[in-house]
Amino acid sequence: MKRFISMGRPGSLGSRVVQPEWLDELDPADARAQRSRRDLQRVNAWMGNVRKVAQALERAPLREPPGRLVEWGAGDGTFLLQVARRLHARWPKVEAVTVDRLALLSPQTQQGFARLGWTIQAVQADVFEWLRVDPGGKSDVLLSNLFLHHLAAETLGLLLEHAAKRAALLFLACEPERSRLALLGARCLGLIGCNQVTRHDAIISVRAGFCGCEVSDLWPKGGGGQLNERPAGLFSHLFQARHAGGGKGRHA
Ligand SMILES: C[S@@+](CC[C@H](N)C(=O)[O-])C[C@H]1O[C@@H](n2cnc3c(N)ncnc32)[C@H](O)[C@@H]1O
């Protein structure tokens, strides 16, 4: 197994601190939560995460487009839809699955996937619960965006064990970089109109984010794959574990 690891940039904060986020505690029907979900689209744009994830997927040396792609902690699915819009010309038929503990995909978002030729299955479940009811199920690509940082090291290590077993070709995670610059960016989210919930959670998220090779260090030893972990742009942190080979339908 090879590990390609970049060092965190100077100016990183202290150790990770994982704290509850308000959006996870608010009733999804609460107006502040609904507004914060919409803010997340702006935050993803501000961080450049759609472009970064789409580029990383495009550049992954897969011999064929993936058959099945799963996103953990997918929220309202609009992040994955935007990624799909960038990829569908090359990856015209993907069976996409979103897993989130809340049922948030609107009919419009589901239609958006259908218009691209992608099928979409929105699963409402805690990821660990989903892993229990889908034992042995593999996906060609497993991804997450702004999700892993919710988990403390021990739980994250367990989840990464599943990722190593279940991502046949690629596991990709895009998270906040835990740096002073990202903290400054989080403090400026009011300038792009984000509400109090989003501004609070952004700061919590940066403090729970990653730097250096912290995700690689939690990847199971012997989990296989080429690891690549690095800061991405000003505010993001990208982790990839690529398995050799390619080809559709490698999932069970
Ligand atoms: C910050 S949001 C990111 C949503 C989406 N990936 C995006 O970028 O817009 C994190 C999401 O993870 C979900 N989540 C948190 N813990 C979870 C868990 N244990 N299982 C499933 N979903 C979870 C939350 O409900 C929330 O929708």
mmCIF file of N, CA and C in Angstrom, residues 48-62 69 79-88 90-91 118 141 143-145 170 172-174 230 238 240:
data_model
loop_
_atom_site.group_PDB
_atom_site.id
_atom_site.type_symbol
_atom_site.label_atom_id
_atom_site.label_comp_id
_atom_site.label_asym_id
_atom_site.label_seq_id
_atom_site.Cartn_x
_atom_site.Cartn_y
_atom_site.Cartn_z
ATOM 1 N N GLY A 48 -15.700 25.964 -2.880
ATOM 2 C CA GLY A 48 -15.340 25.356 -4.179
ATOM 3 C C GLY A 48 -15.438 23.836 -4.148
ATOM 4 N N ASN A 49 -16.292 23.294 -3.274
ATOM 5 C CA ASN A 49 -16.293 21.840 -3.070
ATOM 6 C C ASN A 49 -16.875 21.053 -4.232
ATOM 7 N N VAL A 50 -17.892 21.605 -4.908
ATOM 8 C CA VAL A 50 -18.477 20.874 -6.046
ATOM 9 C C VAL A 50 -17.390 20.664 -7.095
ATOM 10 N N ARG A 51 -16.693 21.747 -7.416
ATOM 11 C CA ARG A 51 -15.639 21.655 -8.448
ATOM 12 C C ARG A 51 -14.538 20.697 -8.008
ATOM 13 N N LYS A 52 -14.141 20.796 -6.753
ATOM 14 C CA LYS A 52 -13.024 19.954 -6.274
ATOM 15 C C LYS A 52 -13.395 18.476 -6.316
ATOM 16 N N VAL A 53 -14.601 18.181 -5.871
ATOM 17 C CA VAL A 53 -15.006 16.764 -5.843
ATOM 18 C C VAL A 53 -15.207 16.260 -7.276
ATOM 19 N N ALA A 54 -15.838 17.074 -8.122
ATOM 20 C CA ALA A 54 -16.058 16.633 -9.514
ATOM 21 C C ALA A 54 -14.714 16.408 -10.214
ATOM 22 N N GLN A 55 -13.787 17.327 -9.989
ATOM 23 C CA GLN A 55 -12.449 17.163 -10.623
ATOM 24 C C GLN A 55 -11.742 15.916 -10.110
ATOM 25 N N ALA A 56 -11.817 15.705 -8.814
ATOM 26 C CA ALA A 56 -11.144 14.520 -8.246
ATOM 27 C C ALA A 56 -11.761 13.249 -8.824
ATOM 28 N N LEU A 57 -13.081 13.250 -8.992
ATOM 29 C CA LEU A 57 -13.733 12.056 -9.558
ATOM 30 C C LEU A 57 -13.345 11.892 -11.027
ATOM 31 N N GLU A 58 -13.333 13.011 -11.764
ATOM 32 C CA GLU A 58 -12.968 12.948 -13.194
ATOM 33 C C GLU A 58 -11.549 12.440 -13.392
ATOM 34 N N ARG A 59 -10.666 12.876 -12.483
ATOM 35 C CA ARG A 59 -9.245 12.546 -12.648
ATOM 36 C C ARG A 59 -8.887 11.172 -12.087
ATOM 37 N N ALA A 60 -9.790 10.591 -11.328
ATOM 38 C CA ALA A 60 -9.485 9.263 -10.782
ATOM 39 C C ALA A 60 -9.340 8.292 -11.958
ATOM 40 N N PRO A 61 -8.282 7.514 -11.976
ATOM 41 C CA PRO A 61 -8.022 6.671 -13.137
ATOM 42 C C PRO A 61 -8.916 5.430 -13.172
ATOM 43 N N LEU A 62 -10.209 5.655 -13.421
ATOM 44 C CA LEU A 62 -11.128 4.521 -13.527
ATOM 45 C C LEU A 62 -11.201 4.120 -14.995
ATOM 46 N N LEU A 69 -22.665 4.689 -7.106
ATOM 47 C CA LEU A 69 -21.973 5.728 -6.329
ATOM 48 C C LEU A 69 -22.834 6.058 -5.115
ATOM 49 N N PHE A 79 -25.832 18.896 -3.338
ATOM 50 C CA PHE A 79 -24.387 18.857 -3.600
ATOM 51 C C PHE A 79 -24.086 17.782 -4.649
ATOM 52 N N LEU A 80 -24.634 16.587 -4.423
ATOM 53 C CA LEU A 80 -24.353 15.494 -5.372
ATOM 54 C C LEU A 80 -24.948 15.813 -6.745
ATOM 55 N N LEU A 81 -26.115 16.467 -6.756
ATOM 56 C CA LEU A 81 -26.713 16.810 -8.052
ATOM 57 C C LEU A 81 -25.786 17.747 -8.837
ATOM 58 N N GLN A 82 -25.204 18.706 -8.150
ATOM 59 C CA GLN A 82 -24.285 19.620 -8.856
ATOM 60 C C GLN A 82 -23.036 18.890 -9.355
ATOM 61 N N VAL A 83 -22.562 17.944 -8.560
ATOM 62 C CA VAL A 83 -21.417 17.136 -9.009
ATOM 63 C C VAL A 83 -21.840 16.321 -10.234
ATOM 64 N N ALA A 84 -23.039 15.742 -10.166
ATOM 65 C CA ALA A 84 -23.536 14.912 -11.288
ATOM 66 C C ALA A 84 -23.650 15.740 -12.565
ATOM 67 N N ARG A 85 -24.066 16.998 -12.421
ATOM 68 C CA ARG A 85 -24.189 17.863 -13.613
ATOM 69 C C ARG A 85 -22.842 18.039 -14.296
ATOM 70 N N ARG A 86 -21.776 18.063 -13.510
ATOM 71 C CA ARG A 86 -20.440 18.215 -14.098
ATOM 72 C C ARG A 86 -19.928 16.919 -14.706
ATOM 73 N N LEU A 87 -20.483 15.790 -14.252
ATOM 74 C CA LEU A 87 -19.896 14.505 -14.657
ATOM 75 C C LEU A 87 -20.716 13.728 -15.674
ATOM 76 N N HIS A 88 -21.997 14.096 -15.847
ATOM 77 C CA HIS A 88 -22.883 13.156 -16.538
ATOM 78 C C HIS A 88 -22.509 12.925 -18.006
ATOM 79 N N ARG A 90 -19.551 12.383 -19.106
ATOM 80 C CA ARG A 90 -18.603 11.247 -19.079
ATOM 81 C C ARG A 90 -19.187 10.038 -18.387
ATOM 82 N N TRP A 91 -20.016 10.289 -17.403
ATOM 83 C CA TRP A 91 -20.598 9.200 -16.616
ATOM 84 C C TRP A 91 -22.126 9.265 -16.802
ATOM 85 N N TRP A 118 -29.243 9.697 -14.410
ATOM 86 C CA TRP A 118 -28.790 8.979 -13.220
ATOM 87 C C TRP A 118 -30.017 8.492 -12.450
ATOM 88 N N VAL A 141 -17.912 3.837 -6.164
ATOM 89 C CA VAL A 141 -17.412 5.075 -5.550
ATOM 90 C C VAL A 141 -18.231 5.373 -4.300
ATOM 91 N N LEU A 143 -18.542 8.455 -1.440
ATOM 92 C CA LEU A 143 -18.021 9.788 -1.156
ATOM 93 C C LEU A 143 -18.786 10.454 -0.030
ATOM 94 N N SER A 144 -18.173 11.493 0.515
ATOM 95 C CA SER A 144 -18.863 12.298 1.512
ATOM 96 C C SER A 144 -18.327 13.714 1.414
ATOM 97 N N ASN A 145 -19.193 14.655 1.709
ATOM 98 C CA ASN A 145 -18.807 16.070 1.686
ATOM 99 C C ASN A 145 -19.320 16.727 2.957
ATOM 100 N N LEU A 170 -13.015 3.731 -5.330
ATOM 101 C CA LEU A 170 -12.573 5.021 -4.784
ATOM 102 C C LEU A 170 -13.410 5.424 -3.581
ATOM 103 N N LEU A 172 -13.780 8.951 -1.403
ATOM 104 C CA LEU A 172 -13.379 10.358 -1.495
ATOM 105 C C LEU A 172 -14.130 11.160 -0.434
ATOM 106 N N ALA A 173 -13.398 11.965 0.327
ATOM 107 C CA ALA A 173 -14.058 12.802 1.332
ATOM 108 C C ALA A 173 -13.532 14.225 1.219
ATOM 109 N N CYS A 174 -14.450 15.184 1.226
ATOM 110 C CA CYS A 174 -14.086 16.596 1.176
ATOM 111 C C CYS A 174 -14.584 17.238 2.474
ATOM 112 N N ARG A 230 -4.744 15.968 1.312
ATOM 113 C CA ARG A 230 -4.098 17.273 1.126
ATOM 114 C C ARG A 230 -5.102 18.400 1.374
ATOM 115 N N LEU A 238 -9.002 17.383 1.307
ATOM 116 C CA LEU A 238 -9.470 16.283 0.456
ATOM 117 C C LEU A 238 -8.727 15.006 0.810
ATOM 118 N N GLN A 240 -8.480 10.903 -0.438
ATOM 119 C CA GLN A 240 -8.882 9.888 -1.421
ATOM 120 C C GLN A 240 -8.178 8.582 -1.123
#
